[in-house]
DNA sequence: CACCATGTTCCTTG
DNA sequence: CCAAGGAACATGGT
């Protein structure tokens, strides 16, 4: 369930639930997800520590914690990879098959589960320090964006996945932003003109903001077992299905473009699917 | 069996 | 040193 909007919605959900809760015990069921932190180190730092807050940077979750009797706080870094989930569940509730880390909080437990184990929950925060600007920050502006694009011959769609360019855009919202900006995903990054850079800058913000708004509005079930193609969160049974109105091009191969009715095309770039409308997003023009 | 999947990192090549 | 491409990681759905 990754990409910035999903992480943002999750962080807003977890923040009040975790605030001031202390970790009574730590269970690491899959050591790879805490790497490169060692098991002993991980347990020593977390056991007894209290959650002060939760924030987001790109697709990362930053848990601020403080050890008992200490005035210094430290950061636990989370990432959901492709299939990660983080949620609170009642104490002794059945653990999912791929529960990777479980933190006992008293009446409740914090569960990080991840089917493919591509995600992380670690004390090594170096990955988050290499990220580019947050999409809603002043640091992400058209001139700086243009400058960053100007040195790359890569297709703009591929370049958007580079987290040092702008943090948080993933495979879904890269296609969505390019559709909104009416720019071909195959256009080399350095070929975008000033107007296109402006449109793309705006489209990225709009695609992400709209998704956050959507995720904040719809009832979500964070501990869900199954993905539902909606937010990749679980959803309450019977909740209305807004999926058809949510994503404009992603996963819509052969379906009519919402703007011009031409069939949406799927291409592969750097071994990943890209969806676009060949008429609204022409290679030239 | 084949192909697909929301991500990042490491290794190689130019 | 840098940019770019591809494999690897691990599991499940269709």
PDB file of C-alpha atoms (C1' of nucleotides) in Angstrom:
ATOM      1  CA  UNK A   1       0.000   0.000   0.000  1.00  0.00           C
ATOM      2  CA  UNK A   2       2.888   2.402  -0.402  1.00  0.00           C
ATOM      3  CA  UNK A   3       3.235   5.772  -2.209  1.00  0.00           C
ATOM      4  CA  UNK A   4       2.949   9.043  -0.402  1.00  0.00           C
ATOM      5  CA  UNK A   5      -0.843   9.431  -0.091  1.00  0.00           C
ATOM      6  CA  UNK A   6      -1.341   6.010   1.468  1.00  0.00           C
ATOM      7  CA  UNK A   7       1.510   6.608   3.894  1.00  0.00           C
ATOM      8  CA  UNK A   8       0.180  10.051   4.783  1.00  0.00           C
ATOM      9  CA  UNK A   9      -3.273   8.680   5.549  1.00  0.00           C
ATOM     10  CA  UNK A  10      -1.730   5.907   7.616  1.00  0.00           C
ATOM     11  CA  UNK A  11       0.446   8.326   9.596  1.00  0.00           C
ATOM     12  CA  UNK A  12      -2.570  10.496  10.421  1.00  0.00           C
ATOM     13  CA  UNK A  13      -4.393   7.397  11.552  1.00  0.00           C
ATOM     14  CA  UNK A  14      -1.571   6.055  13.727  1.00  0.00           C
ATOM     15  CA  UNK A  15      -0.410   9.318  15.313  1.00  0.00           C
ATOM     16  CA  UNK A  16      -3.135   9.705  17.948  1.00  0.00           C
ATOM     17  CA  UNK A  17      -3.297   5.961  18.559  1.00  0.00           C
ATOM     18  CA  UNK A  18       0.403   5.620  19.351  1.00  0.00           C
ATOM     19  CA  UNK A  19       0.976   8.858  21.210  1.00  0.00           C
ATOM     20  CA  UNK A  20       2.284   8.244  24.738  1.00  0.00           C
ATOM     21  CA  UNK A  21       2.067   4.453  24.431  1.00  0.00           C
ATOM     22  CA  UNK A  22       5.033   2.546  25.838  1.00  0.00           C
ATOM     23  CA  UNK A  23       6.527  -0.566  24.301  1.00  0.00           C
ATOM     24  CA  UNK A  24       6.474  -3.452  26.762  1.00  0.00           C
ATOM     25  CA  UNK A  25       8.012  -6.093  24.569  1.00  0.00           C
ATOM     26  CA  UNK A  26       9.438  -6.525  21.105  1.00  0.00           C
ATOM     27  CA  UNK A  27       9.105  -9.524  18.795  1.00  0.00           C
ATOM     28  CA  UNK A  28      11.041  -9.602  15.544  1.00  0.00           C
ATOM     29  CA  UNK A  29       9.741 -12.481  13.443  1.00  0.00           C
ATOM     30  CA  UNK A  30      11.700 -11.671  10.277  1.00  0.00           C
ATOM     31  CA  UNK A  31      15.133 -10.180  10.901  1.00  0.00           C
ATOM     32  CA  UNK A  32      15.557  -8.824   7.373  1.00  0.00           C
ATOM     33  CA  UNK A  33      13.054  -6.005   7.967  1.00  0.00           C
ATOM     34  CA  UNK A  34      15.105  -4.407  10.764  1.00  0.00           C
ATOM     35  CA  UNK A  35      18.384  -4.518   8.798  1.00  0.00           C
ATOM     36  CA  UNK A  36      20.995  -3.242   9.103  1.00  0.00           C
ATOM     37  CA  UNK A  37      20.072  -2.850  12.782  1.00  0.00           C
ATOM     38  CA  UNK A  38      20.978  -5.931  14.801  1.00  0.00           C
ATOM     39  CA  UNK A  39      18.352  -7.764  16.798  1.00  0.00           C
ATOM     40  CA  UNK A  40      19.911  -7.034  20.188  1.00  0.00           C
ATOM     41  CA  UNK A  41      20.300  -3.351  19.410  1.00  0.00           C
ATOM     42  CA  UNK A  42      16.744  -3.113  18.161  1.00  0.00           C
ATOM     43  CA  UNK A  43      15.325  -4.686  21.290  1.00  0.00           C
ATOM     44  CA  UNK A  44      17.458  -2.638  23.675  1.00  0.00           C
ATOM     45  CA  UNK A  45      16.389   0.647  22.101  1.00  0.00           C
ATOM     46  CA  UNK A  46      12.690  -0.151  21.747  1.00  0.00           C
ATOM     47  CA  UNK A  47      11.852  -1.998  24.941  1.00  0.00           C
ATOM     48  CA  UNK A  48      10.399   0.480  27.416  1.00  0.00           C
ATOM     49  CA  UNK A  49      10.459   3.362  24.942  1.00  0.00           C
ATOM     50  CA  UNK A  50       7.439   5.629  24.541  1.00  0.00           C
ATOM     51  CA  UNK A  51       5.947   6.954  21.307  1.00  0.00           C
ATOM     52  CA  UNK A  52       6.056  10.734  21.117  1.00  0.00           C
ATOM     53  CA  UNK A  53       4.823  11.199  17.569  1.00  0.00           C
ATOM     54  CA  UNK A  54       4.621   9.903  14.014  1.00  0.00           C
ATOM     55  CA  UNK A  55       5.501  11.861  10.889  1.00  0.00           C
ATOM     56  CA  UNK A  56       6.118  11.131   7.225  1.00  0.00           C
ATOM     57  CA  UNK A  57       8.955  11.820   4.814  1.00  0.00           C
ATOM     58  CA  UNK A  58       8.345  10.667   1.237  1.00  0.00           C
ATOM     59  CA  UNK A  59       7.066   7.105   1.598  1.00  0.00           C
ATOM     60  CA  UNK A  60       8.763   6.642   4.974  1.00  0.00           C
ATOM     61  CA  UNK A  61       7.127   6.739   8.386  1.00  0.00           C
ATOM     62  CA  UNK A  62       9.164   8.338  11.154  1.00  0.00           C
ATOM     63  CA  UNK A  63       8.296   7.192  14.664  1.00  0.00           C
ATOM     64  CA  UNK A  64       9.689   9.483  17.333  1.00  0.00           C
ATOM     65  CA  UNK A  65      10.405   7.593  20.546  1.00  0.00           C
ATOM     66  CA  UNK A  66      11.985   8.255  23.916  1.00  0.00           C
ATOM     67  CA  UNK A  67      13.514   5.808  26.313  1.00  0.00           C
ATOM     68  CA  UNK A  68      12.385   5.798  29.954  1.00  0.00           C
ATOM     69  CA  UNK A  69      14.152   8.428  32.034  1.00  0.00           C
ATOM     70  CA  UNK A  70      15.798   9.952  28.992  1.00  0.00           C
ATOM     71  CA  UNK A  71      15.297  13.422  27.586  1.00  0.00           C
ATOM     72  CA  UNK A  72      16.664  12.524  24.172  1.00  0.00           C
ATOM     73  CA  UNK A  73      14.360  11.146  21.545  1.00  0.00           C
ATOM     74  CA  UNK A  74      15.319   8.850  18.697  1.00  0.00           C
ATOM     75  CA  UNK A  75      13.737   7.860  15.400  1.00  0.00           C
ATOM     76  CA  UNK A  76      12.455   4.521  14.233  1.00  0.00           C
ATOM     77  CA  UNK A  77      12.110   4.459  10.446  1.00  0.00           C
ATOM     78  CA  UNK A  78       9.336   2.529   8.732  1.00  0.00           C
ATOM     79  CA  UNK A  79       8.703   1.732   5.095  1.00  0.00           C
ATOM     80  CA  UNK A  80       5.890  -0.390   3.685  1.00  0.00           C
ATOM     81  CA  UNK A  81       7.677  -1.734   0.631  1.00  0.00           C
ATOM     82  CA  UNK A  82       5.102  -3.137  -1.776  1.00  0.00           C
ATOM     83  CA  UNK A  83       2.848  -5.026   0.605  1.00  0.00           C
ATOM     84  CA  UNK A  84       3.461  -3.694   4.095  1.00  0.00           C
ATOM     85  CA  UNK A  85       0.787  -2.750   6.628  1.00  0.00           C
ATOM     86  CA  UNK A  86       1.031  -1.245  10.082  1.00  0.00           C
ATOM     87  CA  UNK A  87      -1.851  -1.292  12.502  1.00  0.00           C
ATOM     88  CA  UNK A  88      -2.936  -1.591  16.113  1.00  0.00           C
ATOM     89  CA  UNK A  89      -4.813  -4.695  17.179  1.00  0.00           C
ATOM     90  CA  UNK A  90      -6.102  -5.973  20.519  1.00  0.00           C
ATOM     91  CA  UNK A  91      -3.602  -7.790  22.709  1.00  0.00           C
ATOM     92  CA  UNK A  92      -3.427 -11.497  21.852  1.00  0.00           C
ATOM     93  CA  UNK A  93      -5.298 -10.977  18.607  1.00  0.00           C
ATOM     94  CA  UNK A  94      -4.288 -13.525  15.973  1.00  0.00           C
ATOM     95  CA  UNK A  95      -1.181 -12.436  14.081  1.00  0.00           C
ATOM     96  CA  UNK A  96      -1.200 -12.381  10.308  1.00  0.00           C
ATOM     97  CA  UNK A  97       0.883 -15.009   8.551  1.00  0.00           C
ATOM     98  CA  UNK A  98       3.543 -12.514   7.554  1.00  0.00           C
ATOM     99  CA  UNK A  99       3.763 -10.465  10.751  1.00  0.00           C
ATOM    100  CA  UNK A 100       7.350  -9.167  10.658  1.00  0.00           C
ATOM    101  CA  UNK A 101       7.554  -7.138  13.884  1.00  0.00           C
ATOM    102  CA  UNK A 102       5.140  -7.004  16.812  1.00  0.00           C
ATOM    103  CA  UNK A 103       5.381  -4.404  19.583  1.00  0.00           C
ATOM    104  CA  UNK A 104       3.304  -5.081  22.689  1.00  0.00           C
ATOM    105  CA  UNK A 105       1.813  -1.869  24.080  1.00  0.00           C
ATOM    106  CA  UNK A 106      -0.311  -3.203  26.926  1.00  0.00           C
ATOM    107  CA  UNK A 107      -3.946  -3.566  25.949  1.00  0.00           C
ATOM    108  CA  UNK A 108      -2.936  -3.371  22.324  1.00  0.00           C
ATOM    109  CA  UNK A 109      -0.175  -4.441  20.039  1.00  0.00           C
ATOM    110  CA  UNK A 110       1.405  -2.651  17.112  1.00  0.00           C
ATOM    111  CA  UNK A 111       1.791  -4.999  14.153  1.00  0.00           C
ATOM    112  CA  UNK A 112       3.971  -4.506  11.112  1.00  0.00           C
ATOM    113  CA  UNK A 113       3.109  -7.196   8.597  1.00  0.00           C
ATOM    114  CA  UNK A 114       4.525  -7.493   5.109  1.00  0.00           C
ATOM    115  CA  UNK A 115       3.805 -10.340   2.722  1.00  0.00           C
ATOM    116  CA  UNK A 116       6.871  -9.809   0.582  1.00  0.00           C
ATOM    117  CA  UNK A 117       9.116  -8.357   3.303  1.00  0.00           C
ATOM    118  CA  UNK A 118      10.350  -5.552   1.060  1.00  0.00           C
ATOM    119  CA  UNK A 119       9.602  -2.963   3.740  1.00  0.00           C
ATOM    120  CA  UNK A 120      11.592  -1.873   6.789  1.00  0.00           C
ATOM    121  CA  UNK A 121      11.265  -1.007  10.453  1.00  0.00           C
ATOM    122  CA  UNK A 122      14.739   0.018  11.453  1.00  0.00           C
ATOM    123  CA  UNK A 123      16.908   2.361  13.488  1.00  0.00           C
ATOM    124  CA  UNK A 124      18.962   3.156  10.395  1.00  0.00           C
ATOM    125  CA  UNK A 125      17.474   6.393   9.101  1.00  0.00           C
ATOM    126  CA  UNK A 126      20.042   7.014   6.349  1.00  0.00           C
ATOM    127  CA  UNK A 127      17.663   6.105   3.507  1.00  0.00           C
ATOM    128  CA  UNK A 128      15.272   8.911   4.438  1.00  0.00           C
ATOM    129  CA  UNK A 129      18.101  11.432   4.473  1.00  0.00           C
ATOM    130  CA  UNK A 130      18.838  10.945   0.793  1.00  0.00           C
ATOM    131  CA  UNK A 131      15.364  11.957  -0.348  1.00  0.00           C
ATOM    132  CA  UNK A 132      14.581  14.931  -2.534  1.00  0.00           C
ATOM    133  CA  UNK A 133      12.111  17.670  -1.534  1.00  0.00           C
ATOM    134  CA  UNK A 134       8.673  16.930  -0.170  1.00  0.00           C
ATOM    135  CA  UNK A 135       6.135  17.570  -2.942  1.00  0.00           C
ATOM    136  CA  UNK A 136       4.176  20.073  -0.848  1.00  0.00           C
ATOM    137  CA  UNK A 137       7.223  21.976   0.376  1.00  0.00           C
ATOM    138  CA  UNK A 138       8.702  25.188  -1.012  1.00  0.00           C
ATOM    139  CA  UNK A 139      11.761  23.214  -1.987  1.00  0.00           C
ATOM    140  CA  UNK A 140       9.678  21.581  -4.685  1.00  0.00           C
ATOM    141  CA  UNK A 141       9.144  24.444  -7.124  1.00  0.00           C
ATOM    142  CA  UNK A 142       9.138  24.710 -10.934  1.00  0.00           C
ATOM    143  CA  UNK A 143      12.600  26.259 -11.351  1.00  0.00           C
ATOM    144  CA  UNK A 144      14.305  23.715  -9.091  1.00  0.00           C
ATOM    145  CA  UNK A 145      12.298  20.904 -10.649  1.00  0.00           C
ATOM    146  CA  UNK A 146      13.303  22.042 -14.145  1.00  0.00           C
ATOM    147  CA  UNK A 147      16.927  22.196 -13.091  1.00  0.00           C
ATOM    148  CA  UNK A 148      16.812  18.647 -11.750  1.00  0.00           C
ATOM    149  CA  UNK A 149      15.189  17.371 -14.941  1.00  0.00           C
ATOM    150  CA  UNK A 150      17.527  19.198 -17.267  1.00  0.00           C
ATOM    151  CA  UNK A 151      20.420  16.780 -16.838  1.00  0.00           C
ATOM    152  CA  UNK A 152      18.500  13.559 -17.491  1.00  0.00           C
ATOM    153  CA  UNK A 153      17.887  11.752 -20.753  1.00  0.00           C
ATOM    154  CA  UNK A 154      15.639   9.234 -19.015  1.00  0.00           C
ATOM    155  CA  UNK A 155      11.951   9.069 -19.901  1.00  0.00           C
ATOM    156  CA  UNK A 156      10.064  11.461 -17.635  1.00  0.00           C
ATOM    157  CA  UNK A 157       7.925   8.647 -16.200  1.00  0.00           C
ATOM    158  CA  UNK A 158      11.023   6.730 -15.130  1.00  0.00           C
ATOM    159  CA  UNK A 159      12.611   9.882 -13.740  1.00  0.00           C
ATOM    160  CA  UNK A 160       9.571  10.607 -11.559  1.00  0.00           C
ATOM    161  CA  UNK A 161      10.250   7.389  -9.663  1.00  0.00           C
ATOM    162  CA  UNK A 162      13.655   8.751  -8.626  1.00  0.00           C
ATOM    163  CA  UNK A 163      13.103   9.662  -4.961  1.00  0.00           C
ATOM    164  CA  UNK A 164      15.932  12.197  -5.010  1.00  0.00           C
ATOM    165  CA  UNK A 165      14.003  14.257  -7.573  1.00  0.00           C
ATOM    166  CA  UNK A 166      10.852  14.579  -5.493  1.00  0.00           C
ATOM    167  CA  UNK A 167       9.975  12.284  -2.602  1.00  0.00           C
ATOM    168  CA  UNK A 168       6.913  10.078  -2.551  1.00  0.00           C
ATOM    169  CA  UNK A 169       5.806   9.597  -6.166  1.00  0.00           C
ATOM    170  CA  UNK A 170       5.513   5.917  -7.072  1.00  0.00           C
ATOM    171  CA  UNK A 171       4.414   3.902 -10.079  1.00  0.00           C
ATOM    172  CA  UNK A 172       0.712   4.726  -9.772  1.00  0.00           C
ATOM    173  CA  UNK A 173       0.924   8.468  -9.224  1.00  0.00           C
ATOM    174  CA  UNK A 174       3.663   8.916 -11.829  1.00  0.00           C
ATOM    175  CA  UNK A 175       1.181   7.805 -14.497  1.00  0.00           C
ATOM    176  CA  UNK A 176      -1.598   9.824 -12.903  1.00  0.00           C
ATOM    177  CA  UNK A 177       0.438  13.031 -12.746  1.00  0.00           C
ATOM    178  CA  UNK A 178       1.603  12.757 -16.360  1.00  0.00           C
ATOM    179  CA  UNK A 179      -1.971  12.226 -17.527  1.00  0.00           C
ATOM    180  CA  UNK A 180      -3.126  15.304 -15.638  1.00  0.00           C
ATOM    181  CA  UNK A 181      -0.252  17.312 -17.115  1.00  0.00           C
ATOM    182  CA  UNK A 182      -0.926  15.890 -20.605  1.00  0.00           C
ATOM    183  CA  UNK A 183       2.692  14.887 -21.071  1.00  0.00           C
ATOM    184  CA  UNK A 184       3.874  11.711 -22.763  1.00  0.00           C
ATOM    185  CA  UNK A 185       5.545   9.325 -20.296  1.00  0.00           C
ATOM    186  CA  UNK A 186       8.215   8.566 -22.903  1.00  0.00           C
ATOM    187  CA  UNK A 187       9.400  12.152 -23.273  1.00  0.00           C
ATOM    188  CA  UNK A 188      13.037  12.490 -22.161  1.00  0.00           C
ATOM    189  CA  UNK A 189      13.142  14.486 -18.912  1.00  0.00           C
ATOM    190  CA  UNK A 190      15.414  17.176 -20.336  1.00  0.00           C
ATOM    191  CA  UNK A 191      13.018  17.790 -23.248  1.00  0.00           C
ATOM    192  CA  UNK A 192      10.231  19.205 -21.106  1.00  0.00           C
ATOM    193  CA  UNK A 193       9.735  22.901 -21.762  1.00  0.00           C
ATOM    194  CA  UNK A 194       9.075  25.453 -19.040  1.00  0.00           C
ATOM    195  CA  UNK A 195       5.335  25.242 -19.487  1.00  0.00           C
ATOM    196  CA  UNK A 196       5.342  21.450 -19.264  1.00  0.00           C
ATOM    197  CA  UNK A 197       7.472  21.527 -16.118  1.00  0.00           C
ATOM    198  CA  UNK A 198       5.000  23.924 -14.556  1.00  0.00           C
ATOM    199  CA  UNK A 199       2.071  21.729 -15.499  1.00  0.00           C
ATOM    200  CA  UNK A 200       3.784  18.599 -14.205  1.00  0.00           C
ATOM    201  CA  UNK A 201       4.750  20.278 -10.934  1.00  0.00           C
ATOM    202  CA  UNK A 202       1.140  21.241 -10.399  1.00  0.00           C
ATOM    203  CA  UNK A 203      -0.178  17.856 -11.563  1.00  0.00           C
ATOM    204  CA  UNK A 204       2.020  15.977  -9.086  1.00  0.00           C
ATOM    205  CA  UNK A 205       0.700  18.070  -6.213  1.00  0.00           C
ATOM    206  CA  UNK A 206      -2.888  17.690  -7.366  1.00  0.00           C
ATOM    207  CA  UNK A 207      -2.706  13.939  -7.923  1.00  0.00           C
ATOM    208  CA  UNK A 208      -1.192  13.380  -4.469  1.00  0.00           C
ATOM    209  CA  UNK A 209      -3.446  15.861  -2.678  1.00  0.00           C
ATOM    210  CA  UNK A 210      -6.552  14.403  -4.268  1.00  0.00           C
ATOM    211  CA  UNK A 211      -5.538  10.912  -3.205  1.00  0.00           C
ATOM    212  CA  UNK A 212      -4.907  12.036   0.377  1.00  0.00           C
ATOM    213  CA  UNK A 213      -8.300  13.732   0.458  1.00  0.00           C
ATOM    214  CA  UNK A 214      -9.876  10.598  -0.914  1.00  0.00           C
ATOM    215  CA  UNK A 215      -8.169   8.371   1.640  1.00  0.00           C
ATOM    216  CA  UNK A 216      -9.149  10.692   4.460  1.00  0.00           C
ATOM    217  CA  UNK A 217     -12.801  10.616   3.450  1.00  0.00           C
ATOM    218  CA  UNK A 218     -13.466   6.962   2.781  1.00  0.00           C
ATOM    219  CA  UNK A 219     -13.811   4.529   5.697  1.00  0.00           C
ATOM    220  CA  UNK A 220     -10.697   2.352   5.821  1.00  0.00           C
ATOM    221  CA  UNK A 221      -9.903  -0.773   7.734  1.00  0.00           C
ATOM    222  CA  UNK A 222      -6.191  -0.636   8.411  1.00  0.00           C
ATOM    223  CA  UNK A 223      -5.910  -4.130   9.809  1.00  0.00           C
ATOM    224  CA  UNK A 224      -7.562  -5.699   6.759  1.00  0.00           C
ATOM    225  CA  UNK A 225      -6.313  -9.021   5.526  1.00  0.00           C
ATOM    226  CA  UNK A 226      -6.851  -8.461   1.861  1.00  0.00           C
ATOM    227  CA  UNK A 227      -6.092  -5.711  -0.551  1.00  0.00           C
ATOM    228  CA  UNK A 228      -9.145  -4.415  -2.319  1.00  0.00           C
ATOM    229  CA  UNK A 229      -7.683  -2.419  -5.154  1.00  0.00           C
ATOM    230  CA  UNK A 230      -8.977   0.723  -3.488  1.00  0.00           C
ATOM    231  CA  UNK A 231      -6.277   2.153  -1.351  1.00  0.00           C
ATOM    232  CA  UNK A 232      -4.589  -1.124  -0.779  1.00  0.00           C
ATOM    233  CA  UNK A 233      -5.878  -0.726   2.725  1.00  0.00           C
ATOM    234  CA  UNK A 234      -8.637  -2.972   3.850  1.00  0.00           C
ATOM    235  CA  UNK A 235     -12.072  -1.452   3.535  1.00  0.00           C
ATOM    236  CA  UNK A 236     -15.210  -1.975   5.527  1.00  0.00           C
ATOM    237  CA  UNK A 237     -17.590  -4.402   3.889  1.00  0.00           C
ATOM    238  CA  UNK A 238     -20.400  -2.510   2.241  1.00  0.00           C
ATOM    239  CA  UNK A 239     -18.435   0.712   1.927  1.00  0.00           C
ATOM    240  CA  UNK A 240     -19.196   2.454  -1.336  1.00  0.00           C
ATOM    241  CA  UNK A 241     -16.819   1.690  -4.144  1.00  0.00           C
ATOM    242  CA  UNK A 242     -15.245   4.907  -5.311  1.00  0.00           C
ATOM    243  CA  UNK A 243     -12.489   3.097  -7.108  1.00  0.00           C
ATOM    244  CA  UNK A 244     -13.886   3.795 -10.552  1.00  0.00           C
ATOM    245  CA  UNK A 245     -13.552   7.529  -9.964  1.00  0.00           C
ATOM    246  CA  UNK A 246     -10.260   7.497  -8.144  1.00  0.00           C
ATOM    247  CA  UNK A 247      -7.465   6.772 -10.615  1.00  0.00           C
ATOM    248  CA  UNK A 248      -7.728   8.298 -14.073  1.00  0.00           C
ATOM    249  CA  UNK A 249      -5.367   6.063 -16.073  1.00  0.00           C
ATOM    250  CA  UNK A 250      -3.535   3.603 -13.849  1.00  0.00           C
ATOM    251  CA  UNK A 251      -4.591   0.005 -14.527  1.00  0.00           C
ATOM    252  CA  UNK A 252      -7.103   1.172 -17.138  1.00  0.00           C
ATOM    253  CA  UNK A 253      -5.602  -0.445 -20.222  1.00  0.00           C
ATOM    254  CA  UNK A 254      -8.098  -0.480 -23.124  1.00  0.00           C
ATOM    255  CA  UNK A 255     -10.652   1.482 -21.155  1.00  0.00           C
ATOM    256  CA  UNK A 256     -11.869   4.793 -22.607  1.00  0.00           C
ATOM    257  CA  UNK A 257      -9.909   7.869 -21.544  1.00  0.00           C
ATOM    258  CA  UNK A 258     -11.991   9.958 -19.147  1.00  0.00           C
ATOM    259  CA  UNK A 259     -11.175  13.038 -21.190  1.00  0.00           C
ATOM    260  CA  UNK A 260     -11.289  11.956 -24.851  1.00  0.00           C
ATOM    261  CA  UNK A 261     -12.598   8.367 -24.840  1.00  0.00           C
ATOM    262  CA  UNK A 262      -9.561   6.961 -26.693  1.00  0.00           C
ATOM    263  CA  UNK A 263      -8.400   3.613 -25.314  1.00  0.00           C
ATOM    264  CA  UNK A 264      -5.777   3.876 -22.562  1.00  0.00           C
ATOM    265  CA  UNK A 265      -2.467   2.258 -23.491  1.00  0.00           C
ATOM    266  CA  UNK A 266      -0.111   0.237 -21.345  1.00  0.00           C
ATOM    267  CA  UNK A 267       3.630   0.269 -22.048  1.00  0.00           C
ATOM    268  CA  UNK A 268       6.594  -1.055 -20.100  1.00  0.00           C
ATOM    269  CA  UNK A 269       9.377   1.293 -19.016  1.00  0.00           C
ATOM    270  CA  UNK A 270      12.276   0.035 -16.886  1.00  0.00           C
ATOM    271  CA  UNK A 271      10.339  -3.186 -16.338  1.00  0.00           C
ATOM    272  CA  UNK A 272       7.341  -1.351 -14.866  1.00  0.00           C
ATOM    273  CA  UNK A 273       3.891  -0.655 -16.283  1.00  0.00           C
ATOM    274  CA  UNK A 274       2.992   2.815 -17.467  1.00  0.00           C
ATOM    275  CA  UNK A 275      -0.559   3.789 -18.426  1.00  0.00           C
ATOM    276  CA  UNK A 276      -1.400   6.812 -20.555  1.00  0.00           C
ATOM    277  CA  UNK A 277      -3.722   8.219 -23.172  1.00  0.00           C
ATOM    278  CA  UNK A 278      -1.896   8.423 -26.516  1.00  0.00           C
ATOM    279  CA  UNK A 279      -4.233  11.167 -27.696  1.00  0.00           C
ATOM    280  CA  UNK A 280      -4.173  13.425 -24.623  1.00  0.00           C
ATOM    281  CA  UNK A 281      -0.467  12.751 -24.025  1.00  0.00           C
ATOM    282  CA  UNK A 282       1.099  12.795 -27.484  1.00  0.00           C
ATOM    283  CA  UNK A 283       4.822  12.165 -27.944  1.00  0.00           C
ATOM    284  CA  UNK A 284       5.067  15.325 -29.956  1.00  0.00           C
ATOM    285  CA  UNK A 285       2.925  18.373 -29.990  1.00  0.00           C
TER     286      UNK A 285
ATOM    287  C1'  DC B   1       3.632 -22.974 -16.059  1.00  0.00           C
ATOM    288  C1'  DA B   2       3.452 -17.914 -17.390  1.00  0.00           C
ATOM    289  C1'  DC B   3       3.050 -13.240 -16.155  1.00  0.00           C
ATOM    290  C1'  DC B   4       1.853  -9.560 -13.080  1.00  0.00           C
ATOM    291  C1'  DA B   5       2.229  -6.650  -8.643  1.00  0.00           C
ATOM    292  C1'  DT B   6       2.017   0.045  -4.790  1.00  0.00           C
ATOM    293  C1'  DG B   7       9.613  -0.317  -3.968  1.00  0.00           C
ATOM    294  C1'  DT B   8      14.484   0.054  -3.088  1.00  0.00           C
ATOM    295  C1'  DT B   9      19.233  -1.436  -3.435  1.00  0.00           C
ATOM    296  C1'  DC B  10      23.092  -3.382  -5.469  1.00  0.00           C
ATOM    297  C1'  DC B  11      25.944  -4.402  -9.372  1.00  0.00           C
ATOM    298  C1'  DT B  12      27.483  -3.645 -13.912  1.00  0.00           C
ATOM    299  C1'  DT B  13      28.195  -1.035 -18.012  1.00  0.00           C
ATOM    300  C1'  DG B  14      29.143   2.982 -20.656  1.00  0.00           C
TER     301       DG B  14
ATOM    302  C1'  DC C   1      32.498  10.494 -10.499  1.00  0.00           C
ATOM    303  C1'  DC C   2      27.925  10.024 -12.941  1.00  0.00           C
ATOM    304  C1'  DA C   3      23.888   8.218 -15.499  1.00  0.00           C
ATOM    305  C1'  DA C   4      21.326   4.379 -16.773  1.00  0.00           C
ATOM    306  C1'  DG C   5      19.733  -0.425 -17.049  1.00  0.00           C
ATOM    307  C1'  DG C   6      18.756  -4.711 -15.047  1.00  0.00           C
ATOM    308  C1'  DA C   7      18.663  -8.247 -11.533  1.00  0.00           C
ATOM    309  C1'  DA C   8      17.600  -9.337  -6.921  1.00  0.00           C
ATOM    310  C1'  DC C   9      14.779  -9.459  -2.894  1.00  0.00           C
ATOM    311  C1'  DA C  10       9.927 -12.781  -1.530  1.00  0.00           C
ATOM    312  C1'  DT C  11       5.203 -13.995  -1.867  1.00  0.00           C
ATOM    313  C1'  DG C  12       0.851 -14.302  -3.850  1.00  0.00           C
ATOM    314  C1'  DG C  13      -2.938 -13.504  -7.416  1.00  0.00           C
ATOM    315  C1'  DT C  14      -4.782 -14.486 -11.923  1.00  0.00           C
TER     316       DT C  14
END
